[in-house]
Structures are given as structure tokens and as C-alpha cells.
JSON list of C-alpha atoms in Angstrom, two decimals:
[
{"chain": "A", "resi": 1488, "resn": "UNK", "atom": "CA", "xyz": [-2.95, -21.29, 209.44]},
{"chain": "A", "resi": 1489, "resn": "UNK", "atom": "CA", "xyz": [-3.76, -17.46, 208.91]},
{"chain": "A", "resi": 1490, "resn": "UNK", "atom": "CA", "xyz": [-7.35, -16.93, 210.68]},
{"chain": "A", "resi": 1491, "resn": "UNK", "atom": "CA", "xyz": [-10.17, -14.51, 209.87]},
{"chain": "A", "resi": 1492, "resn": "UNK", "atom": "CA", "xyz": [-8.46, -10.67, 210.39]},
{"chain": "A", "resi": 1493, "resn": "UNK", "atom": "CA", "xyz": [-9.89, -6.96, 209.85]},
{"chain": "A", "resi": 1494, "resn": "UNK", "atom": "CA", "xyz": [-8.69, -3.80, 209.66]},
{"chain": "A", "resi": 1495, "resn": "UNK", "atom": "CA", "xyz": [-8.39, -1.42, 211.59]},
{"chain": "A", "resi": 1496, "resn": "UNK", "atom": "CA", "xyz": [-8.79, -2.86, 214.94]},
{"chain": "A", "resi": 1497, "resn": "UNK", "atom": "CA", "xyz": [-9.45, 0.60, 216.24]},
{"chain": "A", "resi": 1498, "resn": "UNK", "atom": "CA", "xyz": [-11.12, 3.60, 214.17]},
{"chain": "A", "resi": 1499, "resn": "UNK", "atom": "CA", "xyz": [-11.87, 6.97, 215.81]},
{"chain": "A", "resi": 1500, "resn": "UNK", "atom": "CA", "xyz": [-14.23, 9.30, 213.89]},
{"chain": "A", "resi": 1501, "resn": "UNK", "atom": "CA", "xyz": [-16.45, 12.32, 214.13]},
{"chain": "A", "resi": 1502, "resn": "UNK", "atom": "CA", "xyz": [-20.25, 12.24, 214.04]},
{"chain": "A", "resi": 1503, "resn": "UNK", "atom": "CA", "xyz": [-21.65, 13.00, 210.27]},
{"chain": "A", "resi": 1504, "resn": "UNK", "atom": "CA", "xyz": [-18.07, 11.41, 208.75]},
{"chain": "A", "resi": 1505, "resn": "UNK", "atom": "CA", "xyz": [-17.85, 8.10, 205.98]},
{"chain": "A", "resi": 1506, "resn": "UNK", "atom": "CA", "xyz": [-15.73, 5.09, 207.81]},
{"chain": "A", "resi": 1507, "resn": "UNK", "atom": "CA", "xyz": [-14.69, 1.69, 205.78]},
{"chain": "A", "resi": 1508, "resn": "UNK", "atom": "CA", "xyz": [-14.19, -1.13, 208.00]},
{"chain": "A", "resi": 1509, "resn": "UNK", "atom": "CA", "xyz": [-11.95, -4.36, 205.96]},
{"chain": "A", "resi": 1510, "resn": "UNK", "atom": "CA", "xyz": [-12.68, -7.63, 206.71]},
{"chain": "A", "resi": 1511, "resn": "UNK", "atom": "CA", "xyz": [-10.26, -10.81, 205.06]},
{"chain": "A", "resi": 1512, "resn": "UNK", "atom": "CA", "xyz": [-11.81, -14.27, 205.75]},
{"chain": "A", "resi": 1513, "resn": "UNK", "atom": "CA", "xyz": [-9.88, -17.31, 205.59]},
{"chain": "A", "resi": 1514, "resn": "UNK", "atom": "CA", "xyz": [-8.77, -18.21, 202.49]},
{"chain": "A", "resi": 1515, "resn": "UNK", "atom": "CA", "xyz": [-11.08, -20.47, 200.54]},
{"chain": "A", "resi": 1516, "resn": "UNK", "atom": "CA", "xyz": [-13.85, -19.48, 202.58]},
{"chain": "A", "resi": 1517, "resn": "UNK", "atom": "CA", "xyz": [-17.09, -19.03, 200.49]},
{"chain": "A", "resi": 1518, "resn": "UNK", "atom": "CA", "xyz": [-19.33, -17.73, 203.25]},
{"chain": "A", "resi": 1519, "resn": "UNK", "atom": "CA", "xyz": [-18.53, -14.65, 204.67]},
{"chain": "A", "resi": 1520, "resn": "UNK", "atom": "CA", "xyz": [-20.97, -12.69, 207.70]},
{"chain": "A", "resi": 1521, "resn": "UNK", "atom": "CA", "xyz": [-20.43, -9.17, 209.55]},
{"chain": "A", "resi": 1522, "resn": "UNK", "atom": "CA", "xyz": [-21.96, -9.03, 213.00]},
{"chain": "A", "resi": 1523, "resn": "UNK", "atom": "CA", "xyz": [-22.65, -5.80, 215.62]},
{"chain": "A", "resi": 1524, "resn": "UNK", "atom": "CA", "xyz": [-21.45, -6.54, 218.95]},
{"chain": "A", "resi": 1525, "resn": "UNK", "atom": "CA", "xyz": [-22.65, -3.46, 221.28]},
{"chain": "A", "resi": 1526, "resn": "UNK", "atom": "CA", "xyz": [-21.50, -3.14, 225.20]},
{"chain": "A", "resi": 1527, "resn": "UNK", "atom": "CA", "xyz": [-22.15, -5.59, 227.41]},
{"chain": "A", "resi": 1528, "resn": "UNK", "atom": "CA", "xyz": [-24.34, -7.43, 224.62]},
{"chain": "A", "resi": 1529, "resn": "UNK", "atom": "CA", "xyz": [-23.99, -10.18, 221.97]},
{"chain": "A", "resi": 1530, "resn": "UNK", "atom": "CA", "xyz": [-23.07, -9.83, 218.59]},
{"chain": "A", "resi": 1531, "resn": "UNK", "atom": "CA", "xyz": [-25.94, -8.92, 216.08]},
{"chain": "A", "resi": 1532, "resn": "UNK", "atom": "CA", "xyz": [-26.26, -10.17, 213.02]},
{"chain": "A", "resi": 1533, "resn": "UNK", "atom": "CA", "xyz": [-25.71, -7.87, 210.17]},
{"chain": "A", "resi": 1534, "resn": "UNK", "atom": "CA", "xyz": [-25.15, -8.81, 206.34]},
{"chain": "A", "resi": 1535, "resn": "UNK", "atom": "CA", "xyz": [-23.95, -12.77, 205.08]},
{"chain": "A", "resi": 1536, "resn": "UNK", "atom": "CA", "xyz": [-22.30, -12.93, 201.65]},
{"chain": "A", "resi": 1537, "resn": "UNK", "atom": "CA", "xyz": [-22.04, -16.61, 200.13]},
{"chain": "A", "resi": 1538, "resn": "UNK", "atom": "CA", "xyz": [-19.33, -16.03, 197.23]},
{"chain": "A", "resi": 1539, "resn": "UNK", "atom": "CA", "xyz": [-19.73, -12.57, 196.11]},
{"chain": "A", "resi": 1540, "resn": "UNK", "atom": "CA", "xyz": [-22.95, -11.90, 195.79]},
{"chain": "A", "resi": 1541, "resn": "UNK", "atom": "CA", "xyz": [-25.15, -10.57, 199.63]},
{"chain": "A", "resi": 1542, "resn": "UNK", "atom": "CA", "xyz": [-27.49, -13.56, 200.71]},
{"chain": "A", "resi": 1543, "resn": "UNK", "atom": "CA", "xyz": [-28.97, -11.70, 203.46]},
{"chain": "A", "resi": 1544, "resn": "UNK", "atom": "CA", "xyz": [-28.46, -8.27, 204.41]},
{"chain": "A", "resi": 1545, "resn": "UNK", "atom": "CA", "xyz": [-31.78, -8.41, 206.66]},
{"chain": "A", "resi": 1546, "resn": "UNK", "atom": "CA", "xyz": [-29.53, -7.42, 209.97]},
{"chain": "A", "resi": 1547, "resn": "UNK", "atom": "CA", "xyz": [-28.68, -3.80, 208.49]},
{"chain": "A", "resi": 1548, "resn": "UNK", "atom": "CA", "xyz": [-30.14, -1.51, 210.37]},
{"chain": "A", "resi": 1549, "resn": "UNK", "atom": "CA", "xyz": [-30.58, 1.27, 207.86]},
{"chain": "A", "resi": 1550, "resn": "UNK", "atom": "CA", "xyz": [-29.19, 2.31, 204.30]},
{"chain": "A", "resi": 1551, "resn": "UNK", "atom": "CA", "xyz": [-26.59, 4.45, 205.61]},
{"chain": "A", "resi": 1552, "resn": "UNK", "atom": "CA", "xyz": [-24.58, 0.66, 206.70]},
{"chain": "A", "resi": 1553, "resn": "UNK", "atom": "CA", "xyz": [-23.79, -1.09, 202.82]},
{"chain": "A", "resi": 1554, "resn": "UNK", "atom": "CA", "xyz": [-21.17, -4.27, 202.51]},
{"chain": "A", "resi": 1555, "resn": "UNK", "atom": "CA", "xyz": [-19.29, -5.98, 198.96]},
{"chain": "A", "resi": 1556, "resn": "UNK", "atom": "CA", "xyz": [-17.29, -8.16, 198.57]},
{"chain": "A", "resi": 1557, "resn": "UNK", "atom": "CA", "xyz": [-16.31, -8.05, 194.86]},
{"chain": "A", "resi": 1558, "resn": "UNK", "atom": "CA", "xyz": [-14.65, -10.51, 194.32]},
{"chain": "A", "resi": 1559, "resn": "UNK", "atom": "CA", "xyz": [-15.69, -13.40, 196.67]},
{"chain": "A", "resi": 1560, "resn": "UNK", "atom": "CA", "xyz": [-13.08, -12.80, 199.34]},
{"chain": "A", "resi": 1561, "resn": "UNK", "atom": "CA", "xyz": [-12.48, -9.26, 200.75]},
{"chain": "A", "resi": 1562, "resn": "UNK", "atom": "CA", "xyz": [-15.21, -7.54, 202.41]},
{"chain": "A", "resi": 1563, "resn": "UNK", "atom": "CA", "xyz": [-16.01, -3.99, 203.30]},
{"chain": "A", "resi": 1564, "resn": "UNK", "atom": "CA", "xyz": [-18.48, -3.01, 205.27]},
{"chain": "A", "resi": 1565, "resn": "UNK", "atom": "CA", "xyz": [-19.17, 0.69, 204.97]},
{"chain": "A", "resi": 1566, "resn": "UNK", "atom": "CA", "xyz": [-20.99, 3.09, 207.02]},
{"chain": "A", "resi": 1567, "resn": "UNK", "atom": "CA", "xyz": [-22.42, 7.02, 205.94]},
{"chain": "A", "resi": 1568, "resn": "UNK", "atom": "CA", "xyz": [-22.88, 9.63, 208.49]},
{"chain": "A", "resi": 1569, "resn": "UNK", "atom": "CA", "xyz": [-22.17, 8.07, 211.29]},
{"chain": "A", "resi": 1570, "resn": "UNK", "atom": "CA", "xyz": [-23.99, 8.34, 213.95]},
{"chain": "A", "resi": 1571, "resn": "UNK", "atom": "CA", "xyz": [-22.64, 8.24, 218.27]},
{"chain": "A", "resi": 1572, "resn": "UNK", "atom": "CA", "xyz": [-25.38, 4.96, 218.11]},
{"chain": "A", "resi": 1573, "resn": "UNK", "atom": "CA", "xyz": [-23.09, 3.42, 215.27]},
{"chain": "A", "resi": 1574, "resn": "UNK", "atom": "CA", "xyz": [-19.99, 3.18, 218.27]},
{"chain": "A", "resi": 1575, "resn": "UNK", "atom": "CA", "xyz": [-19.29, -0.69, 218.36]},
{"chain": "A", "resi": 1576, "resn": "UNK", "atom": "CA", "xyz": [-16.93, -3.44, 217.99]},
{"chain": "A", "resi": 1577, "resn": "UNK", "atom": "CA", "xyz": [-17.95, -4.90, 214.44]},
{"chain": "A", "resi": 1578, "resn": "UNK", "atom": "CA", "xyz": [-16.82, -8.73, 214.26]},
{"chain": "A", "resi": 1579, "resn": "UNK", "atom": "CA", "xyz": [-16.41, -10.44, 211.01]},
{"chain": "A", "resi": 1580, "resn": "UNK", "atom": "CA", "xyz": [-16.34, -14.28, 210.39]},
{"chain": "A", "resi": 1581, "resn": "UNK", "atom": "CA", "xyz": [-16.00, -16.36, 207.89]},
{"chain": "A", "resi": 1582, "resn": "UNK", "atom": "CA", "xyz": [-17.57, -20.31, 207.29]},
{"chain": "A", "resi": 1583, "resn": "UNK", "atom": "CA", "xyz": [-16.18, -22.97, 204.72]},
{"chain": "A", "resi": 1584, "resn": "UNK", "atom": "CA", "xyz": [-19.35, -24.76, 204.99]},
{"chain": "A", "resi": 1585, "resn": "UNK", "atom": "CA", "xyz": [-22.91, -23.87, 206.39]},
{"chain": "A", "resi": 1586, "resn": "UNK", "atom": "CA", "xyz": [-21.51, -25.27, 210.37]},
{"chain": "A", "resi": 1587, "resn": "UNK", "atom": "CA", "xyz": [-19.14, -23.49, 212.54]},
{"chain": "A", "resi": 1588, "resn": "UNK", "atom": "CA", "xyz": [-18.17, -19.80, 211.90]},
{"chain": "A", "resi": 1589, "resn": "UNK", "atom": "CA", "xyz": [-14.79, -18.48, 212.36]},
{"chain": "A", "resi": 1590, "resn": "UNK", "atom": "CA", "xyz": [-14.67, -14.79, 213.72]},
{"chain": "A", "resi": 1591, "resn": "UNK", "atom": "CA", "xyz": [-11.69, -12.29, 213.45]},
{"chain": "A", "resi": 1592, "resn": "UNK", "atom": "CA", "xyz": [-10.99, -9.78, 216.45]},
{"chain": "A", "resi": 1593, "resn": "UNK", "atom": "CA", "xyz": [-13.08, -6.70, 215.43]},
{"chain": "A", "resi": 1594, "resn": "UNK", "atom": "CA", "xyz": [-12.71, -3.52, 214.51]},
{"chain": "A", "resi": 1595, "resn": "UNK", "atom": "CA", "xyz": [-14.14, -0.89, 217.71]},
{"chain": "A", "resi": 1596, "resn": "UNK", "atom": "CA", "xyz": [-15.59, 2.19, 215.79]},
{"chain": "A", "resi": 1597, "resn": "UNK", "atom": "CA", "xyz": [-16.17, 5.17, 218.08]},
{"chain": "A", "resi": 1598, "resn": "UNK", "atom": "CA", "xyz": [-18.08, 7.70, 216.71]},
{"chain": "A", "resi": 1599, "resn": "UNK", "atom": "CA", "xyz": [-17.09, 11.23, 218.90]},
{"chain": "B", "resi": 1245, "resn": "UNK", "atom": "CA", "xyz": [-37.57, -15.79, 214.58]},
{"chain": "B", "resi": 1246, "resn": "UNK", "atom": "CA", "xyz": [-34.98, -17.13, 216.52]},
{"chain": "B", "resi": 1247, "resn": "UNK", "atom": "CA", "xyz": [-33.33, -16.26, 219.70]},
{"chain": "B", "resi": 1248, "resn": "UNK", "atom": "CA", "xyz": [-31.37, -17.10, 222.92]},
{"chain": "B", "resi": 1249, "resn": "UNK", "atom": "CA", "xyz": [-31.46, -16.45, 226.61]},
{"chain": "B", "resi": 1250, "resn": "UNK", "atom": "CA", "xyz": [-28.05, -16.95, 229.04]},
{"chain": "B", "resi": 1251, "resn": "UNK", "atom": "CA", "xyz": [-30.21, -16.40, 232.28]},
{"chain": "B", "resi": 1252, "resn": "UNK", "atom": "CA", "xyz": [-27.16, -15.47, 234.34]},
{"chain": "B", "resi": 1253, "resn": "UNK", "atom": "CA", "xyz": [-24.77, -12.44, 233.76]},
{"chain": "B", "resi": 1254, "resn": "UNK", "atom": "CA", "xyz": [-22.32, -14.22, 235.67]},
{"chain": "B", "resi": 1255, "resn": "UNK", "atom": "CA", "xyz": [-21.10, -17.41, 237.25]},
{"chain": "B", "resi": 1256, "resn": "UNK", "atom": "CA", "xyz": [-18.13, -17.65, 239.56]},
{"chain": "B", "resi": 1257, "resn": "UNK", "atom": "CA", "xyz": [-16.62, -20.95, 240.51]},
{"chain": "B", "resi": 1258, "resn": "UNK", "atom": "CA", "xyz": [-13.28, -22.60, 242.22]},
{"chain": "B", "resi": 1259, "resn": "UNK", "atom": "CA", "xyz": [-10.36, -23.50, 240.81]},
{"chain": "B", "resi": 1260, "resn": "UNK", "atom": "CA", "xyz": [-11.39, -28.13, 240.69]},
{"chain": "B", "resi": 1261, "resn": "UNK", "atom": "CA", "xyz": [-15.43, -27.49, 240.63]},
{"chain": "B", "resi": 1262, "resn": "UNK", "atom": "CA", "xyz": [-18.14, -28.23, 237.93]},
{"chain": "B", "resi": 1263, "resn": "UNK", "atom": "CA", "xyz": [-18.38, -25.37, 236.01]},
{"chain": "B", "resi": 1264, "resn": "UNK", "atom": "CA", "xyz": [-21.90, -25.10, 234.16]},
{"chain": "B", "resi": 1265, "resn": "UNK", "atom": "CA", "xyz": [-23.34, -22.16, 231.73]},
{"chain": "B", "resi": 1266, "resn": "UNK", "atom": "CA", "xyz": [-26.77, -22.12, 231.30]},
{"chain": "B", "resi": 1267, "resn": "UNK", "atom": "CA", "xyz": [-28.11, -21.35, 227.86]},
{"chain": "B", "resi": 1268, "resn": "UNK", "atom": "CA", "xyz": [-32.12, -21.72, 226.42]},
{"chain": "B", "resi": 1269, "resn": "UNK", "atom": "CA", "xyz": [-33.02, -21.13, 222.74]},
{"chain": "B", "resi": 1270, "resn": "UNK", "atom": "CA", "xyz": [-36.39, -20.84, 221.04]},
{"chain": "B", "resi": 1271, "resn": "UNK", "atom": "CA", "xyz": [-36.08, -21.09, 216.84]},
{"chain": "B", "resi": 1272, "resn": "UNK", "atom": "CA", "xyz": [-39.07, -22.16, 214.80]},
{"chain": "B", "resi": 1273, "resn": "UNK", "atom": "CA", "xyz": [-36.98, -25.35, 212.78]},
{"chain": "B", "resi": 1274, "resn": "UNK", "atom": "CA", "xyz": [-34.37, -27.06, 213.99]},
{"chain": "B", "resi": 1275, "resn": "UNK", "atom": "CA", "xyz": [-31.93, -26.05, 215.81]},
{"chain": "B", "resi": 1276, "resn": "UNK", "atom": "CA", "xyz": [-27.93, -25.69, 215.17]},
{"chain": "B", "resi": 1277, "resn": "UNK", "atom": "CA", "xyz": [-26.31, -24.73, 218.17]},
{"chain": "B", "resi": 1278, "resn": "UNK", "atom": "CA", "xyz": [-22.82, -23.31, 219.29]},
{"chain": "B", "resi": 1279, "resn": "UNK", "atom": "CA", "xyz": [-20.65, -21.85, 221.99]},
{"chain": "B", "resi": 1280, "resn": "UNK", "atom": "CA", "xyz": [-18.20, -19.42, 221.70]},
{"chain": "B", "resi": 1281, "resn": "UNK", "atom": "CA", "xyz": [-15.75, -18.07, 224.13]},
{"chain": "B", "resi": 1282, "resn": "UNK", "atom": "CA", "xyz": [-14.20, -14.32, 224.07]},
{"chain": "B", "resi": 1283, "resn": "UNK", "atom": "CA", "xyz": [-11.15, -13.41, 225.90]},
{"chain": "B", "resi": 1284, "resn": "UNK", "atom": "CA", "xyz": [-10.53, -9.80, 226.49]},
{"chain": "B", "resi": 1285, "resn": "UNK", "atom": "CA", "xyz": [-10.08, -7.53, 223.70]},
{"chain": "B", "resi": 1286, "resn": "UNK", "atom": "CA", "xyz": [-10.16, -10.63, 221.80]},
{"chain": "B", "resi": 1287, "resn": "UNK", "atom": "CA", "xyz": [-12.31, -11.84, 218.65]},
{"chain": "B", "resi": 1288, "resn": "UNK", "atom": "CA", "xyz": [-14.82, -15.30, 219.73]},
{"chain": "B", "resi": 1289, "resn": "UNK", "atom": "CA", "xyz": [-13.19, -18.30, 219.87]},
{"chain": "B", "resi": 1290, "resn": "UNK", "atom": "CA", "xyz": [-15.33, -21.55, 218.90]},
{"chain": "B", "resi": 1291, "resn": "UNK", "atom": "CA", "xyz": [-15.42, -23.99, 221.42]},
{"chain": "B", "resi": 1292, "resn": "UNK", "atom": "CA", "xyz": [-18.42, -26.46, 220.49]},
{"chain": "B", "resi": 1293, "resn": "UNK", "atom": "CA", "xyz": [-21.39, -27.24, 218.17]},
{"chain": "B", "resi": 1294, "resn": "UNK", "atom": "CA", "xyz": [-24.74, -29.56, 218.14]},
{"chain": "B", "resi": 1295, "resn": "UNK", "atom": "CA", "xyz": [-25.89, -30.45, 214.60]},
{"chain": "B", "resi": 1296, "resn": "UNK", "atom": "CA", "xyz": [-26.81, -33.89, 215.27]},
{"chain": "B", "resi": 1297, "resn": "UNK", "atom": "CA", "xyz": [-26.84, -37.34, 216.32]},
{"chain": "B", "resi": 1298, "resn": "UNK", "atom": "CA", "xyz": [-25.62, -37.72, 219.76]},
{"chain": "B", "resi": 1299, "resn": "UNK", "atom": "CA", "xyz": [-27.17, -35.06, 222.10]},
{"chain": "B", "resi": 1300, "resn": "UNK", "atom": "CA", "xyz": [-23.52, -34.59, 224.21]},
{"chain": "B", "resi": 1301, "resn": "UNK", "atom": "CA", "xyz": [-21.16, -33.24, 222.26]},
{"chain": "B", "resi": 1302, "resn": "UNK", "atom": "CA", "xyz": [-17.11, -32.86, 223.19]},
{"chain": "B", "resi": 1303, "resn": "UNK", "atom": "CA", "xyz": [-15.42, -29.56, 221.99]},
{"chain": "B", "resi": 1304, "resn": "UNK", "atom": "CA", "xyz": [-12.34, -27.68, 223.07]},
{"chain": "B", "resi": 1305, "resn": "UNK", "atom": "CA", "xyz": [-10.70, -27.19, 226.46]},
{"chain": "B", "resi": 1306, "resn": "UNK", "atom": "CA", "xyz": [-12.43, -30.06, 228.05]},
{"chain": "B", "resi": 1307, "resn": "UNK", "atom": "CA", "xyz": [-15.71, -28.37, 227.51]},
{"chain": "B", "resi": 1308, "resn": "UNK", "atom": "CA", "xyz": [-18.83, -30.55, 227.05]},
{"chain": "B", "resi": 1309, "resn": "UNK", "atom": "CA", "xyz": [-22.56, -29.44, 225.96]},
{"chain": "B", "resi": 1310, "resn": "UNK", "atom": "CA", "xyz": [-25.68, -31.07, 226.21]},
{"chain": "B", "resi": 1311, "resn": "UNK", "atom": "CA", "xyz": [-28.58, -30.64, 223.86]},
{"chain": "B", "resi": 1312, "resn": "UNK", "atom": "CA", "xyz": [-31.93, -31.08, 225.50]},
{"chain": "B", "resi": 1313, "resn": "UNK", "atom": "CA", "xyz": [-35.24, -30.64, 223.14]},
{"chain": "B", "resi": 1314, "resn": "UNK", "atom": "CA", "xyz": [-37.44, -30.92, 225.12]},
{"chain": "B", "resi": 1315, "resn": "UNK", "atom": "CA", "xyz": [-36.60, -28.41, 227.79]},
{"chain": "B", "resi": 1316, "resn": "UNK", "atom": "CA", "xyz": [-34.95, -26.06, 224.40]},
{"chain": "B", "resi": 1317, "resn": "UNK", "atom": "CA", "xyz": [-31.72, -26.27, 226.18]},
{"chain": "B", "resi": 1318, "resn": "UNK", "atom": "CA", "xyz": [-28.05, -26.24, 225.55]},
{"chain": "B", "resi": 1319, "resn": "UNK", "atom": "CA", "xyz": [-26.08, -25.94, 228.60]},
{"chain": "B", "resi": 1320, "resn": "UNK", "atom": "CA", "xyz": [-21.86, -25.63, 229.16]},
{"chain": "B", "resi": 1321, "resn": "UNK", "atom": "CA", "xyz": [-20.32, -27.89, 230.76]},
{"chain": "B", "resi": 1322, "resn": "UNK", "atom": "CA", "xyz": [-16.92, -28.36, 232.31]},
{"chain": "B", "resi": 1323, "resn": "UNK", "atom": "CA", "xyz": [-16.24, -31.38, 235.17]},
{"chain": "B", "resi": 1324, "resn": "UNK", "atom": "CA", "xyz": [-13.27, -29.36, 236.87]},
{"chain": "B", "resi": 1325, "resn": "UNK", "atom": "CA", "xyz": [-12.37, -25.71, 236.23]},
{"chain": "B", "resi": 1326, "resn": "UNK", "atom": "CA", "xyz": [-9.42, -23.71, 235.72]},
{"chain": "B", "resi": 1327, "resn": "UNK", "atom": "CA", "xyz": [-8.38, -19.99, 236.51]},
{"chain": "B", "resi": 1328, "resn": "UNK", "atom": "CA", "xyz": [-7.83, -19.42, 232.24]},
{"chain": "B", "resi": 1329, "resn": "UNK", "atom": "CA", "xyz": [-11.48, -20.50, 231.82]},
{"chain": "B", "resi": 1330, "resn": "UNK", "atom": "CA", "xyz": [-12.47, -17.08, 233.37]},
{"chain": "B", "resi": 1331, "resn": "UNK", "atom": "CA", "xyz": [-14.22, -15.64, 230.15]},
{"chain": "B", "resi": 1332, "resn": "UNK", "atom": "CA", "xyz": [-16.54, -14.17, 228.69]},
{"chain": "B", "resi": 1333, "resn": "UNK", "atom": "CA", "xyz": [-19.26, -17.14, 227.27]},
{"chain": "B", "resi": 1334, "resn": "UNK", "atom": "CA", "xyz": [-21.88, -16.96, 224.53]},
{"chain": "B", "resi": 1335, "resn": "UNK", "atom": "CA", "xyz": [-24.54, -19.36, 223.06]},
{"chain": "B", "resi": 1336, "resn": "UNK", "atom": "CA", "xyz": [-25.98, -19.21, 219.63]},
{"chain": "B", "resi": 1337, "resn": "UNK", "atom": "CA", "xyz": [-28.48, -20.21, 217.54]},
{"chain": "B", "resi": 1338, "resn": "UNK", "atom": "CA", "xyz": [-29.60, -21.09, 214.12]},
{"chain": "B", "resi": 1339, "resn": "UNK", "atom": "CA", "xyz": [-32.34, -22.82, 212.15]},
{"chain": "B", "resi": 1340, "resn": "UNK", "atom": "CA", "xyz": [-30.71, -25.46, 210.04]},
{"chain": "B", "resi": 1341, "resn": "UNK", "atom": "CA", "xyz": [-32.92, -23.56, 206.94]},
{"chain": "B", "resi": 1342, "resn": "UNK", "atom": "CA", "xyz": [-31.00, -20.19, 208.28]},
{"chain": "B", "resi": 1343, "resn": "UNK", "atom": "CA", "xyz": [-27.20, -18.97, 208.39]},
{"chain": "B", "resi": 1344, "resn": "UNK", "atom": "CA", "xyz": [-27.49, -16.49, 210.53]},
{"chain": "B", "resi": 1345, "resn": "UNK", "atom": "CA", "xyz": [-26.77, -16.69, 214.08]},
{"chain": "B", "resi": 1346, "resn": "UNK", "atom": "CA", "xyz": [-28.47, -15.47, 217.32]},
{"chain": "B", "resi": 1347, "resn": "UNK", "atom": "CA", "xyz": [-26.59, -15.25, 220.21]},
{"chain": "B", "resi": 1348, "resn": "UNK", "atom": "CA", "xyz": [-27.63, -14.38, 223.73]},
{"chain": "B", "resi": 1349, "resn": "UNK", "atom": "CA", "xyz": [-26.01, -11.53, 226.04]},
{"chain": "B", "resi": 1350, "resn": "UNK", "atom": "CA", "xyz": [-23.20, -13.59, 226.92]},
{"chain": "B", "resi": 1351, "resn": "UNK", "atom": "CA", "xyz": [-22.18, -15.05, 230.64]},
{"chain": "B", "resi": 1352, "resn": "UNK", "atom": "CA", "xyz": [-19.11, -14.15, 232.33]},
{"chain": "B", "resi": 1353, "resn": "UNK", "atom": "CA", "xyz": [-17.10, -16.66, 234.04]},
{"chain": "B", "resi": 1354, "resn": "UNK", "atom": "CA", "xyz": [-14.65, -16.14, 237.04]},
{"chain": "B", "resi": 1355, "resn": "UNK", "atom": "CA", "xyz": [-12.82, -18.87, 237.91]},
{"chain": "B", "resi": 1356, "resn": "UNK", "atom": "CA", "xyz": [-10.69, -18.15, 241.56]},
{"chain": "B", "resi": 1357, "resn": "UNK", "atom": "CA", "xyz": [-7.64, -19.96, 242.51]}
]
């Protein structure tokens, strides 16, 4: 079956611009997660959705970052006033239960 | 708080030899432990998990891992490595009462023919 998909696969933007990153989870998965992976590091948790609500957003680095999941399926991670330090691979994962998470291929964000 | 340490940045083995990738963890409650593999320009692929029960868990592609509570370790093993096992491996942990995963920095495995 189809796995987690993320679009775009690559995004290059200028410092100060606004970006949106999209995640399509595996059909039927109620839990959705966003992580950020910087070069040479493991993924770091950003936010977790159970259904439509953000159950835990403790990993969002500041108020420039926001995520939504309005219908309990597709999620969008939004970054305002991008900074060069936001450059990373943004990973989305979904899960049918409380155990393993299935990851998408990621969106590589480069802020110039 | 929860954290993972992967003490080796790189592991190099010859094809056919045993492969071990080390992982130790810290978590306040009971741990759920996971191994993922990442190939270049691809997402993380789930290999195996420990939730409860038998300390030796078996996963995909012939990999297994042993949970050791006293040593707070969850080392990944494969009895006979293949060149195709060359990739970046991540250990991850979460507390059973939490949902977010904490990952180690990763270990690059190179299997030479």
C-alpha cells in the first residue's frame, strides 16, 4: 500500500519568506508526527497530532512554526519568516497505534 | 526526560561477519525501543521494536536486537552482514506513557565485500 508522502521533496526559499510543507499519512492512521533532522543528527520531535488536535507541540522551536491537521488526515507544517537555521530535512510520520511510526521521505528545506 | 546514545559514529565490517550497532538509552519510566535504517535520500525505515516480553526481538532483513534493562542497552545485531546493509542506523526510545520518539545521532554502517 501507499506509504507516507511529503511534498515538496525539496524547497529552496529566501530568508524571511513563508513556507508550507505537506504530509499525507497512511490512510487510517490517526496519529501523525513531525520531526526535523539536521545534518549529521538524528530526527528531533516537533509536534504530534491525534486526530485533528495537536496533542503535543512541545518540540516546536518558537512561534514561527505552526502545524495544522484540519480533517484528521493531511497535515501542513508552516514556517513564517524563515531563517537560515531552519534549513533541515523535515520528516513526517504516521502511526495506527501507539507503537511504531512510519516515516515519509522528508522535505529538504534550504533557506538562503 | 528521555535520550539515546549511539557511541559509535561508524561501524565497518566485512561481508559475512557479524554486525553489532550499539545503543544505550535513558528514560524515566518503562521504555519502548526502536531501530530504524536510513538509506541515502530516503526516509527512515522501521526495522524492529521492543515493547514488552522476550528480551530478544527479531525484525526485518535478518536483524535482531537484545533489550538489557540492567545495562539500559538495546544493541542491534545481524549474524552475517551483507554489502546491502550499508546504511545509517538510528536507535530511538520513548517512555511508554509518551508518544514522541527520541533518536540517537546515528551510526553509519559500512559492509565491505
